[in-house]
Amino acid sequence: MARNSNSRVRHTDFLDNGRTTDYAGPGLFPGQATGGVGGYLLQRAMPHLPPWVAAAGIGIAGGLGSLQWAESAAAGVGLTLASVGLTGATWWMGKATTAQRRLHSAITVAAASAWTTAACLAGPTAGPLPDLYLMGAPAVALSWNIRMILRRNDAPTAEGGDKGLLEKVGLARAQIGNAKVEPNRVTAPLAVEAGEQTNDDVSKALGRIASALDLPTSAVRYQPDPDSSRRGELVIVPEDMLAEAAYWEGPSNLGGSIADPLVIGRYDDGSPMFLWLPGDPDQGRNGTHVLIAGGTGSGKGETALNLQTEILSRRDVLLWLSDPKMFQDFRPLLPGIDWAAEGGTPTEVMVEAIQAVIPARTRWLGQHNYRQWVPAAAQVQNDPEHTCRTDGRACGCQGMPYLVAWMEEAASTLRNLGDDAFTGIAQEARSAGVSLVVSLQRPSYDQMSTSTRASLPSVIALGCDPRDESFSLPDTVLDAGAHPGAWGNRRPGYCYLVTPGIDETRYASPGRTWGFGPNAVSLMEVLANWAQRNGATADPITAGAASSVAGNAYTCRPTPGAHAAPDEDDMDDTSYGPRVDPEDADIDPEAELPDDEPGDDAPIFGQETGRKPSPEEARRLFAQALEEFERAGHMVVGPKDFMDWCDRNNLSRPWVSARLKEAALEGRLEPTNATGRWRIVPALTAA
């Protein structure tokens, strides 16, 4: 409510269909006159004066016209045609109004133009013309006054088209306020009957509203008012502006910080879809983990590419990626990824490394007075207040970049490691400047523990089976009109985004991620090379914690962008150096190989097949086996990994299980979350 310059208060009554009521301020009511009773009456009469002014104007026009065109045949033809044309135009222009208003307007114009024509030709005082004017003009003016009075009634609702629609869908007594009309979007405040209905009734009626409007289900949504159980906003989007795919043209903020918003697509009104991974203490936003869920063919791969390209384009973030599909979708980006692991044991090792990295990073952040990761943590630490030093001098520690741990096709990993493999990571990682991204088709309770699902606050929900909607999106978002099940795999890239930092009214608004056309591969390769040269490198804390668990699996991971071994067709190319060891330069490559010498066919662990070693020899061979696993980066083992070795050395699987337990007691192995799986402690760490 606001007071304007003429001391009147304008108040929009939401429950009165958005009608604006004018309340007179001090001095405008009877007995409170600053202008007196006459001023008050004049002000009340002014809205009703236009019809009377028009009636007087017609009389004057008839009198003046008679002075110019009296008894003129040509003027009679012209005035008659003008009268007919004006009446027809009024009828045509009134087609957008109600039938009653259209008819009333046409009759008024026809009567006024006919009398004016007659008055201009014969004179206003000729024959019955004065009587027709004196009786007809006030009658027509009063009819418009009556119409105005009836229009301003006090009924709380009107039986217009909106009410007819609401009556059809079971919300007959709901009240609609003034609608806000935007390009391809209509937003109308809505209030249901007090004490009889709630916002849940509106949510249940959304499908019927869409049917009545002949629109898809996702085009109608309802955003309840958080402060009321009977009020909210009804949003209708009549045209699907996402139907035409838009393609990725490169990162949105090359060289920016990971704390800046990541742009992964657009909403149905054309605005960008933002996602933040780190928290922001100034905005009161915590860091987040992300669940990407969608059925086969829903566009999970391209959605992942949207998010990964945005991550790799930032200067202060590391990306660790596990992908059991051998990086089929992400191979152009591998040079920019700090650590990439295939499924199975390499992923087991990565998960164990992430668990070790979290407390190390949390400790470092605490020592440098960071309650959560912020961009300043990625810079060299020159603040003397940091508690990692006690001598009052700046520590000069290398900064710690943000870390994103990405688990692609996580259903496979969860089957191998258990449905709660990520629970501890999801619950503890955010305070350590780590975001977990989990991508899978169906995040149901039999695939992922409810504790893990509850710890993934951000969701990108793509098309799915209608029965799986509740596994991806909160009930409040589904009640507001979100229905990813309506898309299935027919709308690749269509999604709903639920994440901290965006307006909650956007949660039920569909969006679409960018598509990756055939020309995107070369651009991704350029981005990966940029990330290799200009992106963040692992800080000593993160690298040390990871290598203490993963050993060579991390320290000897392929260097991003390193030259691959040349093909056989390239053996003549000397750019990679000599192809023959200098010590073997005098060997004739065409000569026959000598006979095998004794011992050449010995097994890898140095023991002939068929002879059972002594306990001391077996323990020595077991230690050698662990060393070979460690050198190969195979840092998580179990009895099944020793099957071939058992066959070669005549040892049973129970014997290996006993040796695994002994190695665990000696500190050479650590148990993992998976039963029967052990993590090899790197030799230097164990020592």
JSON list of N, CA and C in Angstrom, two decimals, residues 508-572:
[
{"chain": "A", "resi": 508, "resn": "ALA", "atom": "N", "xyz": [10.97, -26.20, -10.74]},
{"chain": "A", "resi": 508, "resn": "ALA", "atom": "CA", "xyz": [10.01, -26.93, -11.58]},
{"chain": "A", "resi": 508, "resn": "ALA", "atom": "C", "xyz": [9.99, -26.43, -13.02]},
{"chain": "A", "resi": 509, "resn": "SER", "atom": "N", "xyz": [10.91, -25.53, -13.36]},
{"chain": "A", "resi": 509, "resn": "SER", "atom": "CA", "xyz": [10.99, -25.02, -14.74]},
{"chain": "A", "resi": 509, "resn": "SER", "atom": "C", "xyz": [11.90, -25.92, -15.56]},
{"chain": "A", "resi": 510, "resn": "PRO", "atom": "N", "xyz": [11.43, -26.47, -16.66]},
{"chain": "A", "resi": 510, "resn": "PRO", "atom": "CA", "xyz": [12.30, -27.33, -17.46]},
{"chain": "A", "resi": 510, "resn": "PRO", "atom": "C", "xyz": [13.38, -26.54, -18.17]},
{"chain": "A", "resi": 511, "resn": "GLY", "atom": "N", "xyz": [14.49, -27.17, -18.38]},
{"chain": "A", "resi": 511, "resn": "GLY", "atom": "CA", "xyz": [15.59, -26.59, -19.13]},
{"chain": "A", "resi": 511, "resn": "GLY", "atom": "C", "xyz": [16.15, -27.63, -20.09]},
{"chain": "A", "resi": 512, "resn": "ARG", "atom": "N", "xyz": [17.17, -27.24, -20.82]},
{"chain": "A", "resi": 512, "resn": "ARG", "atom": "CA", "xyz": [17.81, -28.18, -21.74]},
{"chain": "A", "resi": 512, "resn": "ARG", "atom": "C", "xyz": [19.29, -27.85, -21.81]},
{"chain": "A", "resi": 513, "resn": "THR", "atom": "N", "xyz": [20.11, -28.88, -21.70]},
{"chain": "A", "resi": 513, "resn": "THR", "atom": "CA", "xyz": [21.55, -28.68, -21.78]},
{"chain": "A", "resi": 513, "resn": "THR", "atom": "C", "xyz": [21.97, -28.50, -23.23]},
{"chain": "A", "resi": 514, "resn": "TRP", "atom": "N", "xyz": [23.17, -27.92, -23.41]},
{"chain": "A", "resi": 514, "resn": "TRP", "atom": "CA", "xyz": [23.67, -27.70, -24.76]},
{"chain": "A", "resi": 514, "resn": "TRP", "atom": "C", "xyz": [23.95, -29.04, -25.44]},
{"chain": "A", "resi": 515, "resn": "GLY", "atom": "N", "xyz": [23.71, -29.11, -26.74]},
{"chain": "A", "resi": 515, "resn": "GLY", "atom": "CA", "xyz": [24.09, -30.29, -27.50]},
{"chain": "A", "resi": 515, "resn": "GLY", "atom": "C", "xyz": [25.54, -30.19, -27.97]},
{"chain": "A", "resi": 516, "resn": "PHE", "atom": "N", "xyz": [26.14, -31.34, -28.22]},
{"chain": "A", "resi": 516, "resn": "PHE", "atom": "CA", "xyz": [27.53, -31.39, -28.69]},
{"chain": "A", "resi": 516, "resn": "PHE", "atom": "C", "xyz": [27.53, -31.99, -30.09]},
{"chain": "A", "resi": 517, "resn": "GLY", "atom": "N", "xyz": [27.67, -31.11, -31.07]},
{"chain": "A", "resi": 517, "resn": "GLY", "atom": "CA", "xyz": [27.66, -31.54, -32.46]},
{"chain": "A", "resi": 517, "resn": "GLY", "atom": "C", "xyz": [28.98, -32.13, -32.89]},
{"chain": "A", "resi": 518, "resn": "PRO", "atom": "N", "xyz": [29.10, -32.50, -34.17]},
{"chain": "A", "resi": 518, "resn": "PRO", "atom": "CA", "xyz": [30.33, -33.14, -34.67]},
{"chain": "A", "resi": 518, "resn": "PRO", "atom": "C", "xyz": [31.55, -32.24, -34.60]},
{"chain": "A", "resi": 519, "resn": "ASN", "atom": "N", "xyz": [31.36, -30.93, -34.57]},
{"chain": "A", "resi": 519, "resn": "ASN", "atom": "CA", "xyz": [32.50, -30.02, -34.52]},
{"chain": "A", "resi": 519, "resn": "ASN", "atom": "C", "xyz": [32.99, -29.76, -33.10]},
{"chain": "A", "resi": 520, "resn": "ALA", "atom": "N", "xyz": [32.30, -30.34, -32.11]},
{"chain": "A", "resi": 520, "resn": "ALA", "atom": "CA", "xyz": [32.65, -30.05, -30.73]},
{"chain": "A", "resi": 520, "resn": "ALA", "atom": "C", "xyz": [33.92, -30.78, -30.29]},
{"chain": "A", "resi": 521, "resn": "VAL", "atom": "N", "xyz": [34.28, -31.88, -30.96]},
{"chain": "A", "resi": 521, "resn": "VAL", "atom": "CA", "xyz": [35.44, -32.66, -30.52]},
{"chain": "A", "resi": 521, "resn": "VAL", "atom": "C", "xyz": [36.71, -31.83, -30.58]},
{"chain": "A", "resi": 522, "resn": "SER", "atom": "N", "xyz": [36.94, -31.15, -31.68]},
{"chain": "A", "resi": 522, "resn": "SER", "atom": "CA", "xyz": [38.16, -30.36, -31.81]},
{"chain": "A", "resi": 522, "resn": "SER", "atom": "C", "xyz": [38.20, -29.24, -30.78]},
{"chain": "A", "resi": 523, "resn": "LEU", "atom": "N", "xyz": [37.05, -28.64, -30.50]},
{"chain": "A", "resi": 523, "resn": "LEU", "atom": "CA", "xyz": [37.00, -27.57, -29.49]},
{"chain": "A", "resi": 523, "resn": "LEU", "atom": "C", "xyz": [37.26, -28.12, -28.10]},
{"chain": "A", "resi": 524, "resn": "MET", "atom": "N", "xyz": [36.78, -29.33, -27.82]},
{"chain": "A", "resi": 524, "resn": "MET", "atom": "CA", "xyz": [37.06, -29.95, -26.51]},
{"chain": "A", "resi": 524, "resn": "MET", "atom": "C", "xyz": [38.54, -30.26, -26.37]},
{"chain": "A", "resi": 525, "resn": "GLU", "atom": "N", "xyz": [39.17, -30.70, -27.45]},
{"chain": "A", "resi": 525, "resn": "GLU", "atom": "CA", "xyz": [40.60, -30.98, -27.40]},
{"chain": "A", "resi": 525, "resn": "GLU", "atom": "C", "xyz": [41.40, -29.71, -27.11]},
{"chain": "A", "resi": 526, "resn": "VAL", "atom": "N", "xyz": [40.99, -28.60, -27.73]},
{"chain": "A", "resi": 526, "resn": "VAL", "atom": "CA", "xyz": [41.65, -27.32, -27.45]},
{"chain": "A", "resi": 526, "resn": "VAL", "atom": "C", "xyz": [41.48, -26.94, -25.99]},
{"chain": "A", "resi": 527, "resn": "LEU", "atom": "N", "xyz": [40.26, -27.14, -25.46]},
{"chain": "A", "resi": 527, "resn": "LEU", "atom": "CA", "xyz": [40.01, -26.81, -24.05]},
{"chain": "A", "resi": 527, "resn": "LEU", "atom": "C", "xyz": [40.85, -27.69, -23.13]},
{"chain": "A", "resi": 528, "resn": "ALA", "atom": "N", "xyz": [40.96, -28.99, -23.44]},
{"chain": "A", "resi": 528, "resn": "ALA", "atom": "CA", "xyz": [41.75, -29.88, -22.61]},
{"chain": "A", "resi": 528, "resn": "ALA", "atom": "C", "xyz": [43.22, -29.47, -22.60]},
{"chain": "A", "resi": 529, "resn": "ASN", "atom": "N", "xyz": [43.74, -29.07, -23.75]},
{"chain": "A", "resi": 529, "resn": "ASN", "atom": "CA", "xyz": [45.14, -28.60, -23.80]},
{"chain": "A", "resi": 529, "resn": "ASN", "atom": "C", "xyz": [45.32, -27.31, -23.01]},
{"chain": "A", "resi": 530, "resn": "TRP", "atom": "N", "xyz": [44.31, -26.44, -23.07]},
{"chain": "A", "resi": 530, "resn": "TRP", "atom": "CA", "xyz": [44.38, -25.21, -22.25]},
{"chain": "A", "resi": 530, "resn": "TRP", "atom": "C", "xyz": [44.41, -25.57, -20.77]},
{"chain": "A", "resi": 531, "resn": "ALA", "atom": "N", "xyz": [43.56, -26.51, -20.36]},
{"chain": "A", "resi": 531, "resn": "ALA", "atom": "CA", "xyz": [43.52, -26.90, -18.96]},
{"chain": "A", "resi": 531, "resn": "ALA", "atom": "C", "xyz": [44.84, -27.53, -18.52]},
{"chain": "A", "resi": 532, "resn": "GLN", "atom": "N", "xyz": [45.48, -28.28, -19.43]},
{"chain": "A", "resi": 532, "resn": "GLN", "atom": "CA", "xyz": [46.77, -28.89, -19.10]},
{"chain": "A", "resi": 532, "resn": "GLN", "atom": "C", "xyz": [47.83, -27.84, -18.85]},
{"chain": "A", "resi": 533, "resn": "ARG", "atom": "N", "xyz": [47.81, -26.77, -19.65]},
{"chain": "A", "resi": 533, "resn": "ARG", "atom": "CA", "xyz": [48.84, -25.74, -19.52]},
{"chain": "A", "resi": 533, "resn": "ARG", "atom": "C", "xyz": [48.51, -24.70, -18.45]},
{"chain": "A", "resi": 534, "resn": "ASN", "atom": "N", "xyz": [47.24, -24.34, -18.33]},
{"chain": "A", "resi": 534, "resn": "ASN", "atom": "CA", "xyz": [46.88, -23.20, -17.48]},
{"chain": "A", "resi": 534, "resn": "ASN", "atom": "C", "xyz": [46.03, -23.57, -16.27]},
{"chain": "A", "resi": 535, "resn": "GLY", "atom": "N", "xyz": [45.57, -24.81, -16.21]},
{"chain": "A", "resi": 535, "resn": "GLY", "atom": "CA", "xyz": [44.72, -25.20, -15.09]},
{"chain": "A", "resi": 535, "resn": "GLY", "atom": "C", "xyz": [45.53, -25.48, -13.84]},
{"chain": "A", "resi": 536, "resn": "ALA", "atom": "N", "xyz": [44.83, -25.85, -12.79]},
{"chain": "A", "resi": 536, "resn": "ALA", "atom": "CA", "xyz": [45.47, -26.11, -11.50]},
{"chain": "A", "resi": 536, "resn": "ALA", "atom": "C", "xyz": [46.23, -27.42, -11.53]},
{"chain": "A", "resi": 537, "resn": "THR", "atom": "N", "xyz": [47.25, -27.51, -10.70]},
{"chain": "A", "resi": 537, "resn": "THR", "atom": "CA", "xyz": [47.97, -28.76, -10.46]},
{"chain": "A", "resi": 537, "resn": "THR", "atom": "C", "xyz": [47.74, -29.18, -9.02]},
{"chain": "A", "resi": 538, "resn": "ALA", "atom": "N", "xyz": [47.88, -30.45, -8.78]},
{"chain": "A", "resi": 538, "resn": "ALA", "atom": "CA", "xyz": [47.60, -30.98, -7.44]},
{"chain": "A", "resi": 538, "resn": "ALA", "atom": "C", "xyz": [48.53, -30.36, -6.41]},
{"chain": "A", "resi": 539, "resn": "ASP", "atom": "N", "xyz": [47.97, -29.89, -5.32]},
{"chain": "A", "resi": 539, "resn": "ASP", "atom": "CA", "xyz": [48.76, -29.33, -4.24]},
{"chain": "A", "resi": 539, "resn": "ASP", "atom": "C", "xyz": [49.43, -30.44, -3.45]},
{"chain": "A", "resi": 540, "resn": "PRO", "atom": "N", "xyz": [50.47, -30.14, -2.67]},
{"chain": "A", "resi": 540, "resn": "PRO", "atom": "CA", "xyz": [51.19, -31.20, -1.93]},
{"chain": "A", "resi": 540, "resn": "PRO", "atom": "C", "xyz": [50.30, -31.98, -0.97]},
{"chain": "A", "resi": 541, "resn": "ILE", "atom": "N", "xyz": [49.32, -31.33, -0.35]},
{"chain": "A", "resi": 541, "resn": "ILE", "atom": "CA", "xyz": [48.47, -32.01, 0.61]},
{"chain": "A", "resi": 541, "resn": "ILE", "atom": "C", "xyz": [47.60, -33.05, -0.10]},
{"chain": "A", "resi": 542, "resn": "THR", "atom": "N", "xyz": [46.93, -32.65, -1.16]},
{"chain": "A", "resi": 542, "resn": "THR", "atom": "CA", "xyz": [46.07, -33.57, -1.90]},
{"chain": "A", "resi": 542, "resn": "THR", "atom": "C", "xyz": [46.89, -34.67, -2.55]},
{"chain": "A", "resi": 543, "resn": "ALA", "atom": "N", "xyz": [47.98, -34.29, -3.21]},
{"chain": "A", "resi": 543, "resn": "ALA", "atom": "CA", "xyz": [48.81, -35.30, -3.89]},
{"chain": "A", "resi": 543, "resn": "ALA", "atom": "C", "xyz": [49.43, -36.26, -2.88]},
{"chain": "A", "resi": 544, "resn": "GLY", "atom": "N", "xyz": [49.87, -35.74, -1.73]},
{"chain": "A", "resi": 544, "resn": "GLY", "atom": "CA", "xyz": [50.48, -36.61, -0.73]},
{"chain": "A", "resi": 544, "resn": "GLY", "atom": "C", "xyz": [49.49, -37.60, -0.16]},
{"chain": "A", "resi": 545, "resn": "ALA", "atom": "N", "xyz": [48.28, -37.15, 0.15]},
{"chain": "A", "resi": 545, "resn": "ALA", "atom": "CA", "xyz": [47.28, -38.05, 0.71]},
{"chain": "A", "resi": 545, "resn": "ALA", "atom": "C", "xyz": [46.85, -39.09, -0.32]},
{"chain": "A", "resi": 546, "resn": "ALA", "atom": "N", "xyz": [46.73, -38.68, -1.57]},
{"chain": "A", "resi": 546, "resn": "ALA", "atom": "CA", "xyz": [46.33, -39.63, -2.60]},
{"chain": "A", "resi": 546, "resn": "ALA", "atom": "C", "xyz": [47.41, -40.67, -2.85]},
{"chain": "A", "resi": 547, "resn": "SER", "atom": "N", "xyz": [48.65, -40.24, -2.94]},
{"chain": "A", "resi": 547, "resn": "SER", "atom": "CA", "xyz": [49.73, -41.20, -3.21]},
{"chain": "A", "resi": 547, "resn": "SER", "atom": "C", "xyz": [49.99, -42.09, -2.01]},
{"chain": "A", "resi": 548, "resn": "SER", "atom": "N", "xyz": [49.69, -41.64, -0.79]},
{"chain": "A", "resi": 548, "resn": "SER", "atom": "CA", "xyz": [49.87, -42.50, 0.38]},
{"chain": "A", "resi": 548, "resn": "SER", "atom": "C", "xyz": [48.92, -43.68, 0.37]},
{"chain": "A", "resi": 549, "resn": "VAL", "atom": "N", "xyz": [47.85, -43.56, -0.39]},
{"chain": "A", "resi": 549, "resn": "VAL", "atom": "CA", "xyz": [46.88, -44.65, -0.51]},
{"chain": "A", "resi": 549, "resn": "VAL", "atom": "C", "xyz": [47.01, -45.35, -1.86]},
{"chain": "A", "resi": 550, "resn": "ALA", "atom": "N", "xyz": [47.08, -44.56, -2.92]},
{"chain": "A", "resi": 550, "resn": "ALA", "atom": "CA", "xyz": [47.07, -45.13, -4.25]},
{"chain": "A", "resi": 550, "resn": "ALA", "atom": "C", "xyz": [48.45, -45.48, -4.77]},
{"chain": "A", "resi": 551, "resn": "GLY", "atom": "N", "xyz": [49.51, -44.94, -4.16]},
{"chain": "A", "resi": 551, "resn": "GLY", "atom": "CA", "xyz": [50.86, -45.25, -4.61]},
{"chain": "A", "resi": 551, "resn": "GLY", "atom": "C", "xyz": [51.06, -44.90, -6.07]},
{"chain": "A", "resi": 552, "resn": "ASN", "atom": "N", "xyz": [51.59, -45.86, -6.82]},
{"chain": "A", "resi": 552, "resn": "ASN", "atom": "CA", "xyz": [51.87, -45.64, -8.24]},
{"chain": "A", "resi": 552, "resn": "ASN", "atom": "C", "xyz": [50.62, -45.39, -9.07]},
{"chain": "A", "resi": 553, "resn": "ALA", "atom": "N", "xyz": [49.47, -45.83, -8.56]},
{"chain": "A", "resi": 553, "resn": "ALA", "atom": "CA", "xyz": [48.24, -45.59, -9.31]},
{"chain": "A", "resi": 553, "resn": "ALA", "atom": "C", "xyz": [47.98, -44.10, -9.46]},
{"chain": "A", "resi": 554, "resn": "TYR", "atom": "N", "xyz": [48.51, -43.30, -8.51]},
{"chain": "A", "resi": 554, "resn": "TYR", "atom": "CA", "xyz": [48.36, -41.85, -8.63]},
{"chain": "A", "resi": 554, "resn": "TYR", "atom": "C", "xyz": [49.66, -41.20, -9.10]},
{"chain": "A", "resi": 555, "resn": "THR", "atom": "N", "xyz": [50.77, -41.52, -8.46]},
{"chain": "A", "resi": 555, "resn": "THR", "atom": "CA", "xyz": [52.02, -40.83, -8.81]},
{"chain": "A", "resi": 555, "resn": "THR", "atom": "C", "xyz": [52.49, -41.18, -10.22]},
{"chain": "A", "resi": 556, "resn": "CYS", "atom": "N", "xyz": [52.16, -42.37, -10.70]},
{"chain": "A", "resi": 556, "resn": "CYS", "atom": "CA", "xyz": [52.59, -42.78, -12.05]},
{"chain": "A", "resi": 556, "resn": "CYS", "atom": "C", "xyz": [51.42, -42.79, -13.03]},
{"chain": "A", "resi": 557, "resn": "ARG", "atom": "N", "xyz": [50.36, -42.04, -12.71]},
{"chain": "A", "resi": 557, "resn": "ARG", "atom": "CA", "xyz": [49.24, -41.95, -13.65]},
{"chain": "A", "resi": 557, "resn": "ARG", "atom": "C", "xyz": [49.73, -41.31, -14.94]},
{"chain": "A", "resi": 558, "resn": "PRO", "atom": "N", "xyz": [49.12, -41.62, -16.07]},
{"chain": "A", "resi": 558, "resn": "PRO", "atom": "CA", "xyz": [49.58, -41.04, -17.33]},
{"chain": "A", "resi": 558, "resn": "PRO", "atom": "C", "xyz": [49.58, -39.52, -17.27]},
{"chain": "A", "resi": 559, "resn": "THR", "atom": "N", "xyz": [50.69, -38.92, -17.71]},
{"chain": "A", "resi": 559, "resn": "THR", "atom": "CA", "xyz": [50.78, -37.47, -17.74]},
{"chain": "A", "resi": 559, "resn": "THR", "atom": "C", "xyz": [49.81, -36.93, -18.77]},
{"chain": "A", "resi": 560, "resn": "PRO", "atom": "N", "xyz": [48.90, -36.03, -18.37]},
{"chain": "A", "resi": 560, "resn": "PRO", "atom": "CA", "xyz": [47.95, -35.49, -19.35]},
{"chain": "A", "resi": 560, "resn": "PRO", "atom": "C", "xyz": [48.67, -34.90, -20.56]},
{"chain": "A", "resi": 561, "resn": "GLY", "atom": "N", "xyz": [48.24, -35.32, -21.73]},
{"chain": "A", "resi": 561, "resn": "GLY", "atom": "CA", "xyz": [48.78, -34.75, -22.96]},
{"chain": "A", "resi": 561, "resn": "GLY", "atom": "C", "xyz": [50.09, -35.37, -23.40]},
{"chain": "A", "resi": 562, "resn": "ALA", "atom": "N", "xyz": [50.60, -36.39, -22.67]},
{"chain": "A", "resi": 562, "resn": "ALA", "atom": "CA", "xyz": [51.88, -36.98, -23.07]},
{"chain": "A", "resi": 562, "resn": "ALA", "atom": "C", "xyz": [51.74, -37.70, -24.40]},
{"chain": "A", "resi": 563, "resn": "HIS", "atom": "N", "xyz": [52.84, -37.77, -25.15]},
{"chain": "A", "resi": 563, "resn": "HIS", "atom": "CA", "xyz": [52.80, -38.45, -26.44]},
{"chain": "A", "resi": 563, "resn": "HIS", "atom": "C", "xyz": [52.53, -39.93, -26.23]},
{"chain": "A", "resi": 564, "resn": "ALA", "atom": "N", "xyz": [51.65, -40.47, -27.04]},
{"chain": "A", "resi": 564, "resn": "ALA", "atom": "CA", "xyz": [51.40, -41.90, -27.00]},
{"chain": "A", "resi": 564, "resn": "ALA", "atom": "C", "xyz": [52.52, -42.62, -27.75]},
{"chain": "A", "resi": 565, "resn": "ALA", "atom": "N", "xyz": [52.63, -43.90, -27.45]},
{"chain": "A", "resi": 565, "resn": "ALA", "atom": "CA", "xyz": [53.65, -44.69, -28.13]},
{"chain": "A", "resi": 565, "resn": "ALA", "atom": "C", "xyz": [53.35, -44.70, -29.62]},
{"chain": "A", "resi": 566, "resn": "PRO", "atom": "N", "xyz": [54.36, -44.61, -30.47]},
{"chain": "A", "resi": 566, "resn": "PRO", "atom": "CA", "xyz": [54.10, -44.55, -31.91]},
{"chain": "A", "resi": 566, "resn": "PRO", "atom": "C", "xyz": [53.57, -45.86, -32.45]},
{"chain": "A", "resi": 567, "resn": "ASP", "atom": "N", "xyz": [52.78, -45.74, -33.48]},
{"chain": "A", "resi": 567, "resn": "ASP", "atom": "CA", "xyz": [52.28, -46.93, -34.16]},
{"chain": "A", "resi": 567, "resn": "ASP", "atom": "C", "xyz": [53.42, -47.59, -34.92]},
{"chain": "A", "resi": 568, "resn": "GLU", "atom": "N", "xyz": [53.16, -48.85, -35.32]},
{"chain": "A", "resi": 568, "resn": "GLU", "atom": "CA", "xyz": [54.18, -49.58, -36.07]},
{"chain": "A", "resi": 568, "resn": "GLU", "atom": "C", "xyz": [54.50, -48.87, -37.39]},
{"chain": "A", "resi": 569, "resn": "ASP", "atom": "N", "xyz": [53.50, -48.20, -37.94]},
{"chain": "A", "resi": 569, "resn": "ASP", "atom": "CA", "xyz": [53.73, -47.51, -39.21]},
{"chain": "A", "resi": 569, "resn": "ASP", "atom": "C", "xyz": [54.66, -46.32, -39.04]},
{"chain": "A", "resi": 570, "resn": "ASP", "atom": "N", "xyz": [54.87, -45.88, -37.78]},
{"chain": "A", "resi": 570, "resn": "ASP", "atom": "CA", "xyz": [55.69, -44.71, -37.53]},
{"chain": "A", "resi": 570, "resn": "ASP", "atom": "C", "xyz": [57.09, -45.08, -37.06]},
{"chain": "A", "resi": 571, "resn": "MET", "atom": "N", "xyz": [57.50, -46.31, -37.21]},
{"chain": "A", "resi": 571, "resn": "MET", "atom": "CA", "xyz": [58.79, -46.72, -36.66]},
{"chain": "A", "resi": 571, "resn": "MET", "atom": "C", "xyz": [59.95, -46.04, -37.36]},
{"chain": "A", "resi": 572, "resn": "ASP", "atom": "N", "xyz": [59.73, -45.57, -38.59]},
{"chain": "A", "resi": 572, "resn": "ASP", "atom": "CA", "xyz": [60.81, -44.87, -39.28]},
{"chain": "A", "resi": 572, "resn": "ASP", "atom": "C", "xyz": [60.97, -43.44, -38.81]}
]
